[in-house]
Structures are given as C-alpha cells and as structure tokens.
PDB file of C-alpha atoms in Angstrom:
ATOM      1  CA  MET W 247      20.230 -21.328   3.459  1.00 60.00           C
ATOM      2  CA  ASN W 248      17.840 -21.705   0.506  1.00 76.00           C
ATOM      3  CA  VAL W 249      14.377 -22.892   1.538  1.00 83.00           C
ATOM      4  CA  THR W 250      12.761 -25.638  -0.536  1.00 84.00           C
ATOM      5  CA  LYS W 251       9.154 -25.527  -1.700  1.00 82.00           C
ATOM      6  CA  ALA W 252       8.294 -28.439   0.613  1.00 85.00           C
ATOM      7  CA  GLU W 253       9.859 -26.678   3.610  1.00 87.00           C
ATOM      8  CA  LEU W 254       8.011 -23.486   2.769  1.00 84.00           C
ATOM      9  CA  ASP W 255       4.664 -25.291   2.486  1.00 85.00           C
ATOM     10  CA  SER W 256       5.192 -27.018   5.830  1.00 87.00           C
ATOM     11  CA  PHE W 257       6.203 -23.757   7.514  1.00 87.00           C
ATOM     12  CA  THR W 258       3.283 -21.716   6.152  1.00 84.00           C
ATOM     13  CA  ASN W 259       0.835 -24.479   7.113  1.00 86.00           C
ATOM     14  CA  VAL W 260       1.879 -24.416  10.772  1.00 85.00           C
ATOM     15  CA  LEU W 261       1.848 -20.599  10.758  1.00 83.00           C
ATOM     16  CA  PHE W 262      -1.748 -20.681   9.558  1.00 81.00           C
ATOM     17  CA  GLN W 263      -2.834 -23.399  11.995  1.00 83.00           C
ATOM     18  CA  LYS W 264      -1.282 -21.768  15.070  1.00 82.00           C
ATOM     19  CA  TYR W 265      -1.493 -18.041  14.322  1.00 76.00           C
ATOM     20  CA  GLY W 266      -4.005 -17.656  11.476  1.00 75.00           C
ATOM     21  CA  PHE W 267      -1.578 -16.015   9.025  1.00 76.00           C
ATOM     22  CA  ASP W 268      -2.533 -17.258   5.557  1.00 76.00           C
ATOM     23  CA  PHE W 269       0.233 -17.389   2.939  1.00 77.00           C
ATOM     24  CA  THR W 270      -1.479 -19.877   0.624  1.00 72.00           C
ATOM     25  CA  CYS W 271      -2.385 -17.108  -1.831  1.00 72.00           C
ATOM     26  CA  TYR W 272       1.074 -15.559  -2.065  1.00 76.00           C
ATOM     27  CA  GLU W 273       3.047 -15.887  -5.280  1.00 77.00           C
ATOM     28  CA  PRO W 274       5.404 -18.830  -4.432  1.00 79.00           C
ATOM     29  CA  GLN W 275       8.678 -17.499  -5.833  1.00 80.00           C
ATOM     30  CA  SER W 276       8.171 -14.084  -4.270  1.00 77.00           C
ATOM     31  CA  LEU W 277       7.406 -15.672  -0.898  1.00 82.00           C
ATOM     32  CA  LEU W 278      10.456 -17.940  -1.161  1.00 85.00           C
ATOM     33  CA  ARG W 279      12.723 -14.964  -1.790  1.00 81.00           C
ATOM     34  CA  ARG W 280      11.283 -13.093   1.171  1.00 81.00           C
ATOM     35  CA  VAL W 281      11.522 -16.019   3.566  1.00 87.00           C
ATOM     36  CA  ASN W 282      15.147 -16.608   2.577  1.00 86.00           C
ATOM     37  CA  ARG W 283      15.847 -12.927   3.239  1.00 82.00           C
ATOM     38  CA  VAL W 284      14.168 -13.172   6.657  1.00 84.00           C
ATOM     39  CA  LEU W 285      16.349 -16.151   7.600  1.00 88.00           C
ATOM     40  CA  HIS W 286      19.385 -14.033   6.795  1.00 83.00           C
ATOM     41  CA  VAL W 287      18.062 -11.102   8.855  1.00 83.00           C
ATOM     42  CA  PHE W 288      17.303 -13.362  11.839  1.00 86.00           C
ATOM     43  CA  LYS W 289      20.628 -15.217  11.412  1.00 88.00           C
ATOM     44  CA  VAL W 290      19.102 -18.700  11.325  1.00 88.00           C
ATOM     45  CA  ASN W 291      19.847 -21.552   8.935  1.00 87.00           C
ATOM     46  CA  SER W 292      16.423 -23.103   8.345  1.00 89.00           C
ATOM     47  CA  VAL W 293      12.701 -22.489   8.699  1.00 86.00           C
ATOM     48  CA  HIS W 294      12.651 -25.292  11.265  1.00 88.00           C
ATOM     49  CA  GLU W 295      15.108 -23.358  13.412  1.00 89.00           C
ATOM     50  CA  LEU W 296      13.025 -20.220  12.935  1.00 88.00           C
ATOM     51  CA  TRP W 297       9.863 -22.072  13.998  1.00 88.00           C
ATOM     52  CA  ILE W 298      11.514 -23.295  17.205  1.00 89.00           C
ATOM     53  CA  MET W 299      12.462 -19.702  17.998  1.00 88.00           C
ATOM     54  CA  MET W 300       8.871 -18.585  17.340  1.00 86.00           C
ATOM     55  CA  LEU W 301       7.531 -21.194  19.752  1.00 87.00           C
ATOM     56  CA  GLN W 302       9.895 -19.850  22.407  1.00 87.00           C
ATOM     57  CA  ASP W 303       9.096 -16.191  21.721  1.00 86.00           C
ATOM     58  CA  ARG W 304       5.656 -15.372  20.297  1.00 79.00           C
ATOM     59  CA  ASN W 305       6.700 -11.787  19.529  1.00 79.00           C
ATOM     60  CA  LEU W 306       9.089 -13.152  16.915  1.00 83.00           C
ATOM     61  CA  VAL W 307       6.045 -14.099  14.821  1.00 81.00           C
ATOM     62  CA  TYR W 308       5.115 -10.449  14.491  1.00 74.00           C
ATOM     63  CA  SER W 309       8.697  -9.479  13.686  1.00 78.00           C
ATOM     64  CA  PHE W 310       8.611 -12.142  10.961  1.00 82.00           C
ATOM     65  CA  MET W 311       5.381 -10.707   9.535  1.00 76.00           C
ATOM     66  CA  ASP W 312       6.894  -7.221   9.513  1.00 70.00           C
ATOM     67  CA  GLN W 313       9.926  -8.473   7.600  1.00 75.00           C
ATOM     68  CA  ILE W 314       7.810 -10.416   5.096  1.00 75.00           C
ATOM     69  CA  SER W 315       5.647  -7.392   4.327  1.00 65.00           C
ATOM     70  CA  VAL W 316       8.428  -4.815   3.884  1.00 62.00           C
ATOM     71  CA  GLY W 317       7.465  -2.673   0.883  1.00 64.00           C
ATOM     72  CA  LEU W 318       9.374  -0.392  -1.432  1.00 66.00           C
ATOM     73  CA  THR W 319       7.883   3.068  -1.745  1.00 80.00           C
ATOM     74  CA  SER W 320       8.855   6.689  -2.288  1.00 87.00           C
ATOM     75  CA  MET W 321       7.302  10.142  -2.335  1.00 95.00           C
ATOM     76  CA  PHE W 322       5.771  11.258  -5.612  1.00 96.00           C
ATOM     77  CA  ARG W 323       6.804   8.001  -7.267  1.00 92.00           C
ATOM     78  CA  ASP W 324       5.696   8.111 -10.912  1.00 93.00           C
ATOM     79  CA  PRO W 325       5.061  11.898 -10.879  1.00 95.00           C
ATOM     80  CA  GLN W 326       2.771  11.786 -13.929  1.00 96.00           C
ATOM     81  CA  VAL W 327       0.291   9.733 -11.906  1.00 96.00           C
ATOM     82  CA  TRP W 328       0.158  12.427  -9.223  1.00 97.00           C
ATOM     83  CA  ILE W 329      -0.167  15.179 -11.810  1.00 97.00           C
ATOM     84  CA  GLU W 330      -3.225  13.416 -13.212  1.00 97.00           C
ATOM     85  CA  LEU W 331      -4.664  12.787  -9.748  1.00 97.00           C
ATOM     86  CA  LYS W 332      -4.310  16.490  -8.969  1.00 96.00           C
ATOM     87  CA  THR W 333      -6.435  17.225 -12.021  1.00 95.00           C
ATOM     88  CA  LEU W 334      -9.043  14.631 -11.035  1.00 95.00           C
ATOM     89  CA  LEU W 335      -9.282  15.874  -7.450  1.00 95.00           C
ATOM     90  CA  SER W 336      -9.538  19.504  -8.546  1.00 92.00           C
ATOM     91  CA  ASN W 337     -12.836  18.606 -10.242  1.00 91.00           C
ATOM     92  CA  TYR W 338     -14.441  17.774  -6.888  1.00 91.00           C
ATOM     93  CA  SER W 339     -16.485  20.387  -5.073  1.00 81.00           C
ATOM     94  CA  VAL W 340     -14.597  22.001  -2.199  1.00 76.00           C
ATOM     95  CA  ASN W 341     -17.606  21.215   0.000  1.00 80.00           C
ATOM     96  CA  ARG W 342     -17.672  17.511  -0.774  1.00 88.00           C
ATOM     97  CA  LYS W 343     -16.217  15.127   1.796  1.00 93.00           C
ATOM     98  CA  ILE W 344     -13.903  12.630   0.093  1.00 96.00           C
ATOM     99  CA  ARG W 345     -12.857   9.267   1.513  1.00 97.00           C
ATOM    100  CA  VAL W 346      -9.523   7.763   0.480  1.00 98.00           C
ATOM    101  CA  TRP W 347      -8.066   4.365   1.340  1.00 98.00           C
ATOM    102  CA  ASN W 348      -4.335   3.793   1.010  1.00 98.00           C
ATOM    103  CA  ALA W 349      -4.338  -0.013   1.183  1.00 97.00           C
ATOM    104  CA  GLY W 350      -0.749  -1.029   1.821  1.00 94.00           C
ATOM    105  CA  CYS W 351       0.672   2.259   3.096  1.00 94.00           C
ATOM    106  CA  SER W 352       4.036   0.797   4.190  1.00 92.00           C
ATOM    107  CA  THR W 353       6.258   3.518   5.729  1.00 93.00           C
ATOM    108  CA  GLY W 354       3.923   6.308   4.650  1.00 95.00           C
ATOM    109  CA  GLU W 355       5.626   8.025   1.743  1.00 95.00           C
ATOM    110  CA  GLU W 356       2.497   7.698  -0.375  1.00 96.00           C
ATOM    111  CA  VAL W 357       0.319   9.033   2.445  1.00 97.00           C
ATOM    112  CA  TYR W 358       2.433  12.183   2.717  1.00 98.00           C
ATOM    113  CA  THR W 359       2.458  12.551  -1.065  1.00 98.00           C
ATOM    114  CA  LEU W 360      -1.339  12.505  -1.117  1.00 97.00           C
ATOM    115  CA  ALA W 361      -1.551  14.945   1.795  1.00 98.00           C
ATOM    116  CA  ILE W 362       0.800  17.385   0.043  1.00 98.00           C
ATOM    117  CA  LEU W 363      -1.235  17.144  -3.160  1.00 97.00           C
ATOM    118  CA  LEU W 364      -4.430  17.891  -1.218  1.00 97.00           C
ATOM    119  CA  ASP W 365      -2.773  20.741   0.657  1.00 96.00           C
ATOM    120  CA  GLU W 366      -1.817  22.382  -2.626  1.00 96.00           C
ATOM    121  CA  LEU W 367      -5.443  22.104  -3.745  1.00 95.00           C
ATOM    122  CA  ASN W 368      -6.665  23.572  -0.415  1.00 94.00           C
ATOM    123  CA  MET W 369      -8.602  20.326   0.070  1.00 94.00           C
ATOM    124  CA  LEU W 370      -6.752  18.776   2.984  1.00 95.00           C
ATOM    125  CA  ASP W 371      -9.587  19.528   5.422  1.00 94.00           C
ATOM    126  CA  ASN W 372     -12.163  17.923   3.112  1.00 92.00           C
ATOM    127  CA  VAL W 373     -10.541  14.517   2.784  1.00 96.00           C
ATOM    128  CA  GLU W 374     -10.510  11.595   5.190  1.00 97.00           C
ATOM    129  CA  ILE W 375      -7.589   9.234   4.555  1.00 98.00           C
ATOM    130  CA  LEU W 376      -7.466   5.690   5.901  1.00 98.00           C
ATOM    131  CA  ALA W 377      -3.926   4.273   5.709  1.00 98.00           C
ATOM    132  CA  THR W 378      -3.647   0.541   6.356  1.00 97.00           C
ATOM    133  CA  ASP W 379      -0.963  -2.111   6.343  1.00 95.00           C
ATOM    134  CA  MET W 380      -0.204  -5.460   7.972  1.00 90.00           C
ATOM    135  CA  ASN W 381       3.287  -4.254   8.904  1.00 89.00           C
ATOM    136  CA  GLN W 382       2.983  -2.604  12.317  1.00 89.00           C
ATOM    137  CA  THR W 383       6.590  -1.415  12.364  1.00 89.00           C
ATOM    138  CA  ALA W 384       6.222   0.276   8.982  1.00 91.00           C
ATOM    139  CA  MET W 385       3.068   2.056  10.122  1.00 94.00           C
ATOM    140  CA  GLN W 386       4.843   3.373  13.207  1.00 94.00           C
ATOM    141  CA  GLU W 387       7.490   4.847  10.902  1.00 94.00           C
ATOM    142  CA  ALA W 388       4.725   6.364   8.800  1.00 96.00           C
ATOM    143  CA  LYS W 389       3.188   8.054  11.834  1.00 96.00           C
ATOM    144  CA  LYS W 390       6.548   9.566  12.787  1.00 96.00           C
ATOM    145  CA  GLY W 391       7.254  10.786   9.260  1.00 96.00           C
ATOM    146  CA  ILE W 392      11.025  10.734   9.757  1.00 96.00           C
ATOM    147  CA  TYR W 393      13.102   9.823   6.686  1.00 94.00           C
ATOM    148  CA  HIS W 394      16.817   9.831   5.940  1.00 90.00           C
ATOM    149  CA  LYS W 395      18.055  12.846   4.014  1.00 89.00           C
ATOM    150  CA  VAL W 396      19.571  10.585   1.353  1.00 85.00           C
ATOM    151  CA  LYS W 397      16.085   9.539   0.283  1.00 85.00           C
ATOM    152  CA  MET W 398      15.048  13.138  -0.135  1.00 85.00           C
ATOM    153  CA  LEU W 399      17.318  13.570  -3.145  1.00 86.00           C
ATOM    154  CA  ASP W 400      14.995  11.324  -5.169  1.00 88.00           C
ATOM    155  CA  TYR W 401      11.872  12.662  -3.508  1.00 93.00           C
ATOM    156  CA  GLU W 402      12.873  16.220  -4.380  1.00 94.00           C
ATOM    157  CA  LYS W 403      13.402  15.261  -8.032  1.00 93.00           C
ATOM    158  CA  ASN W 404       9.985  13.596  -8.168  1.00 95.00           C
ATOM    159  CA  TYR W 405       8.311  16.592  -6.549  1.00 96.00           C
ATOM    160  CA  LYS W 406       9.898  19.019  -9.017  1.00 96.00           C
ATOM    161  CA  VAL W 407       8.335  17.073 -11.887  1.00 96.00           C
ATOM    162  CA  PHE W 408       5.008  17.223 -10.068  1.00 97.00           C
ATOM    163  CA  ASN W 409       5.241  20.937  -9.235  1.00 96.00           C
ATOM    164  CA  LYS W 410       8.191  22.926 -10.540  1.00 93.00           C
ATOM    165  CA  PHE W 411       6.826  26.184  -9.112  1.00 93.00           C
ATOM    166  CA  SER W 412       6.981  25.263  -5.433  1.00 94.00           C
ATOM    167  CA  SER W 413       9.518  24.083  -2.872  1.00 93.00           C
ATOM    168  CA  PHE W 414       9.285  20.603  -1.391  1.00 95.00           C
ATOM    169  CA  SER W 415      11.257  21.728   1.676  1.00 93.00           C
ATOM    170  CA  ARG W 416       8.281  23.664   3.035  1.00 95.00           C
ATOM    171  CA  TYR W 417       6.682  20.345   4.003  1.00 97.00           C
ATOM    172  CA  TYR W 418       9.378  19.185   6.412  1.00 96.00           C
ATOM    173  CA  ASP W 419      11.906  20.190   9.058  1.00 95.00           C
ATOM    174  CA  THR W 420      15.446  18.796   9.255  1.00 93.00           C
ATOM    175  CA  ASP W 421      18.100  17.623  11.670  1.00 91.00           C
ATOM    176  CA  ASP W 422      21.620  16.396  10.918  1.00 86.00           C
ATOM    177  CA  LYS W 423      20.584  13.203   9.114  1.00 91.00           C
ATOM    178  CA  HIS W 424      16.824  13.240   8.733  1.00 94.00           C
ATOM    179  CA  ILE W 425      13.837  15.177   7.522  1.00 95.00           C
ATOM    180  CA  ILE W 426      10.689  15.280   9.661  1.00 97.00           C
ATOM    181  CA  MET W 427       7.416  15.743   7.826  1.00 97.00           C
ATOM    182  CA  LYS W 428       5.095  18.492   9.071  1.00 97.00           C
ATOM    183  CA  ASP W 429       2.530  17.206  11.567  1.00 96.00           C
ATOM    184  CA  TYR W 430      -0.422  18.983   9.955  1.00 97.00           C
ATOM    185  CA  LEU W 431      -0.174  16.731   6.894  1.00 98.00           C
ATOM    186  CA  LEU W 432      -1.571  13.864   8.978  1.00 97.00           C
ATOM    187  CA  LYS W 433      -4.428  15.755  10.610  1.00 95.00           C
ATOM    188  CA  ASN W 434      -7.078  13.843   8.651  1.00 96.00           C
ATOM    189  CA  VAL W 435      -5.165  10.565   8.352  1.00 98.00           C
ATOM    190  CA  ARG W 436      -6.036   7.465  10.375  1.00 98.00           C
ATOM    191  CA  PHE W 437      -3.597   4.545  10.473  1.00 98.00           C
ATOM    192  CA  GLN W 438      -5.004   1.081  11.055  1.00 97.00           C
ATOM    193  CA  TYR W 439      -3.736  -2.491  10.926  1.00 95.00           C
ATOM    194  CA  HIS W 440      -5.383  -4.404   8.086  1.00 95.00           C
ATOM    195  CA  ASN W 441      -4.716  -7.727   6.393  1.00 92.00           C
ATOM    196  CA  LEU W 442      -6.099  -7.676   2.843  1.00 94.00           C
ATOM    197  CA  ILE W 443      -6.518 -11.453   2.843  1.00 90.00           C
ATOM    198  CA  THR W 444      -8.307 -12.070   6.118  1.00 90.00           C
ATOM    199  CA  ASP W 445      -9.900  -8.785   7.249  1.00 94.00           C
ATOM    200  CA  ALA W 446     -13.173  -7.218   6.136  1.00 95.00           C
ATOM    201  CA  PHE W 447     -12.844  -4.208   3.846  1.00 97.00           C
ATOM    202  CA  PRO W 448     -13.590  -0.917   5.693  1.00 95.00           C
ATOM    203  CA  GLY W 449     -16.496   0.761   3.879  1.00 94.00           C
ATOM    204  CA  GLU W 450     -16.756   2.665   0.600  1.00 97.00           C
ATOM    205  CA  PHE W 451     -14.253   5.122  -0.830  1.00 98.00           C
ATOM    206  CA  ASP W 452     -13.872   7.728  -3.555  1.00 97.00           C
ATOM    207  CA  PHE W 453     -10.252   6.711  -4.134  1.00 98.00           C
ATOM    208  CA  ILE W 454      -8.480   3.439  -3.353  1.00 98.00           C
ATOM    209  CA  PHE W 455      -4.701   3.297  -3.676  1.00 97.00           C
ATOM    210  CA  ASN W 456      -3.203  -0.187  -3.807  1.00 95.00           C
ATOM    211  CA  ARG W 457       0.087   0.322  -5.595  1.00 93.00           C
ATOM    212  CA  ASN W 458       2.613  -2.470  -6.078  1.00 87.00           C
ATOM    213  CA  VAL W 459       0.982  -4.742  -3.500  1.00 89.00           C
ATOM    214  CA  LEU W 460      -0.753  -7.246  -5.789  1.00 88.00           C
ATOM    215  CA  ILE W 461       2.631  -8.427  -7.098  1.00 83.00           C
ATOM    216  CA  TYR W 462       2.987 -10.566  -3.959  1.00 83.00           C
ATOM    217  CA  PHE W 463      -0.185 -12.613  -4.571  1.00 87.00           C
ATOM    218  CA  ASP W 464      -1.066 -15.420  -6.939  1.00 86.00           C
ATOM    219  CA  GLN W 465      -3.454 -14.824  -9.834  1.00 87.00           C
ATOM    220  CA  ARG W 466      -6.540 -16.113  -8.047  1.00 89.00           C
ATOM    221  CA  MET W 467      -6.050 -13.770  -5.098  1.00 90.00           C
ATOM    222  CA  LYS W 468      -5.204 -10.819  -7.361  1.00 90.00           C
ATOM    223  CA  GLU W 469      -8.526 -11.198  -9.152  1.00 90.00           C
ATOM    224  CA  LYS W 470     -10.406 -11.608  -5.890  1.00 92.00           C
ATOM    225  CA  LEU W 471      -8.853  -8.479  -4.376  1.00 94.00           C
ATOM    226  CA  VAL W 472      -9.443  -6.362  -7.496  1.00 93.00           C
ATOM    227  CA  ASN W 473     -13.118  -7.388  -7.424  1.00 93.00           C
ATOM    228  CA  LYS W 474     -13.352  -6.485  -3.742  1.00 95.00           C
ATOM    229  CA  PHE W 475     -11.732  -3.101  -4.326  1.00 96.00           C
ATOM    230  CA  TYR W 476     -14.296  -2.489  -7.067  1.00 95.00           C
ATOM    231  CA  ASN W 477     -17.166  -3.334  -4.732  1.00 95.00           C
ATOM    232  CA  HIS W 478     -15.828  -0.878  -2.129  1.00 97.00           C
ATOM    233  CA  LEU W 479     -15.515   2.060  -4.505  1.00 97.00           C
ATOM    234  CA  LYS W 480     -18.273   4.620  -4.671  1.00 95.00           C
ATOM    235  CA  PRO W 481     -19.893   5.180  -8.095  1.00 91.00           C
ATOM    236  CA  ASP W 482     -17.345   6.941 -10.330  1.00 89.00           C
ATOM    237  CA  GLY W 483     -14.642   6.285  -7.725  1.00 95.00           C
ATOM    238  CA  TYR W 484     -11.027   5.652  -8.708  1.00 97.00           C
ATOM    239  CA  TYR W 485      -8.844   2.597  -8.213  1.00 97.00           C
ATOM    240  CA  ILE W 486      -5.094   3.279  -8.485  1.00 97.00           C
ATOM    241  CA  MET W 487      -2.716   0.347  -8.851  1.00 94.00           C
ATOM    242  CA  GLY W 488       1.061   0.207  -9.327  1.00 89.00           C
ATOM    243  CA  PHE W 489       3.135  -0.131 -12.468  1.00 87.00           C
ATOM    244  CA  TYR W 490       4.676  -3.340 -11.100  1.00 81.00           C
ATOM    245  CA  ASP W 491       1.239  -4.887 -10.650  1.00 85.00           C
ATOM    246  CA  SER W 492      -0.045  -6.965 -13.557  1.00 81.00           C
ATOM    247  CA  MET W 493      -2.657  -5.183 -15.673  1.00 84.00           C
ATOM    248  CA  LEU W 494      -6.359  -5.854 -15.095  1.00 88.00           C
ATOM    249  CA  SER W 495      -7.850  -8.779 -17.003  1.00 87.00           C
ATOM    250  CA  ASP W 496     -10.166  -8.072 -19.941  1.00 89.00           C
ATOM    251  CA  GLN W 497     -13.160  -9.000 -17.781  1.00 88.00           C
ATOM    252  CA  GLN W 498     -12.067  -6.621 -15.007  1.00 89.00           C
ATOM    253  CA  LYS W 499     -11.479  -3.795 -17.484  1.00 89.00           C
ATOM    254  CA  GLN W 500     -15.165  -3.967 -18.431  1.00 89.00           C
ATOM    255  CA  LYS W 501     -15.989  -2.629 -14.945  1.00 89.00           C
ATOM    256  CA  TYR W 502     -13.875   0.504 -15.362  1.00 92.00           C
ATOM    257  CA  ASN W 503     -13.288   3.459 -17.612  1.00 92.00           C
ATOM    258  CA  THR W 504      -9.745   2.635 -18.780  1.00 93.00           C
ATOM    259  CA  THR W 505      -8.889   5.993 -20.393  1.00 93.00           C
ATOM    260  CA  LEU W 506      -6.055   6.447 -17.871  1.00 95.00           C
ATOM    261  CA  SER W 507      -4.938   2.816 -17.821  1.00 94.00           C
ATOM    262  CA  ASN W 508      -1.454   3.839 -18.981  1.00 94.00           C
ATOM    263  CA  LEU W 509      -1.115   5.471 -15.543  1.00 95.00           C
ATOM    264  CA  ARG W 510      -2.811   2.518 -13.814  1.00 95.00           C
ATOM    265  CA  VAL W 511      -5.730   4.770 -12.823  1.00 96.00           C
ATOM    266  CA  PHE W 512      -9.207   3.295 -13.332  1.00 96.00           C
ATOM    267  CA  SER W 513     -12.573   4.999 -12.911  1.00 95.00           C
ATOM    268  CA  LYS W 514     -15.435   2.805 -11.755  1.00 93.00           C
ATOM    269  CA  TYR W 515     -18.531   2.323 -13.860  1.00 82.00           C
ATOM    270  CA  PRO W 516     -21.875   1.967 -12.020  1.00 68.00           C
ATOM    271  CA  ILE W 517     -22.210  -1.532 -10.604  1.00 55.00           C
ATOM    272  CA  PRO W 518     -23.845  -3.991 -13.050  1.00 51.00           C
ATOM    273  CA  GLN W 519     -26.337  -6.395 -11.519  1.00 41.00           C
ATOM    274  CA  ASP W 520     -24.111  -9.460 -11.951  1.00 46.00           C
ATOM    275  CA  ILE W 521     -21.123  -7.680 -10.382  1.00 41.00           C
ATOM    276  CA  SER W 522     -23.088  -6.255  -7.443  1.00 41.00           C
ATOM    277  CA  GLN W 523     -23.861  -9.781  -6.322  1.00 42.00           C
ATOM    278  CA  VAL W 524     -20.169 -10.640  -5.876  1.00 43.00           C
ATOM    279  CA  SER W 525     -19.418 -11.109  -2.188  1.00 43.00           C
ATOM    280  CA  ALA W 526     -17.522  -8.276  -0.563  1.00 45.00           C
TER     281      ALA W 526
END
C-alpha cells in the first residue's frame, strides 16, 4: 500500500486543480507517510482508488484533509515554555487588551493551556484568542473540550511542573472516562477555519503560537510563513514555535530578540524598512 512519489504528485495535482488544496509546499516524506496512513484508515489500496471515492462523495475530500492535518498536542507541553510565558504576560498592564493567535490549534489542548495561564494571572478577560486550524473535526473537539482521562495523567504532570501550588482538577469536570474542560476558559476564544498556505493572515497580534506545524512544510514555505508571522506581530510581540520545528535561519534571527531561543520564544524587533516591504 506504499504510495510512490509519482503517484503522490499526480494525486496532489488533481486535488489542487479540482478543490484548490495545495500540497506542493509540504515536506515530501512527511506527506507520503500521512497519505499512506490515510489509505490505511480509509481501507483503500491506492490513491487512484481513493480519488474515485472522492469523485463519488465530495465530503470524503474534507475527511481526507482532516486526516492529513491531524496534529499531536498536549496540555502544558514543555512546561518551561509556559513558565516563561507567564512571566512575560505578567509584565503587561492589566488594562491592556492583548490579541493572541494560536495558528494550528488542533484539538485545543494548547488553547486551554493558554486560558488557564491567563486565568491564574487574572488576565483572562483582557485577552482575545483566535484559534485556527484547517482540520474542522479537530476544532470541533477543541470547542467541546472533552478529553480521555488517560491523557490527563501526562497533563497533570506537566501542570505540576508549571504550578506546583495549585490543582489542575479545578479546571475540569469528569465522567466515567473523560474530563470536560470548564466552559469559562473559552469565553474570549474564537475558533475559525484557516489554511496557512492559501488564506490571508487575520490582523496583528501580541502573541502568535505556531508550535510544531512548520515541520510539515518544505524549507521555502517555512521561510515564507515565518516572514508572514513576523509581519503580523505587533512591535515587541512574541512568536512561539515548537521544539520539533527547525530553528530560524540566521537572517530570520536578525528580526528577533533571541534571548529565549532555547525555549523557541522570539520577541520581535521593530520592523526594518527592507522587511516592512515584504508582502503579507
């Protein structure tokens, strides 16, 4: 059931021509692995067979996109990052309105992590969070905030590193198998479909989270996206990337204060004239 490079190219070309989904900038080996996994999930033997099914049922295209964009995430992943972000956010005036973009929110664990952090700073009412993803199914899970109890074992450990003086359980209710995150955590969160490749970027932000998403793109698209994130940060805003993402290039580092680069947290310098002319 292994897809060849030629088969993949043919398949992605017809997807783009008929539906406008552009995979030309995805890292080839990563895309191959994901397409092979999708074939297994859909119980088909070839991309040709999958394409025939898509022609017969258009909704299958969106199911395919959801499967391709499945992300791995967890609450308070890399606790030291969140400890540092708590310090950075605590320096903001309580009266200042802060805009945050979680670009690639997946099933929402990072959104709830951020909301909990803000709640503990008494800043939840001052922050507007935009959570976007191209995976509609994942975003629906994020809105519900229902997670299996097994996952909470790791989440609890992460939270205890972040804040050993509080109880993580105060942020959710439980049933036999699941935990249900408290509704109030999402009161200033807006979920929205967004494709990083094809859609316009939605305004300017004080913080942009894009953690472990760039790993799926080729080098050219990574550089393009990092430049676009820079252009949509407010002066002295913060760009937070993932540990699995490749480090910024030397040229990109010149745009940021890299003091916290070991945590993949970058503070924007004021926009130089040559950078400000880069198309957003």
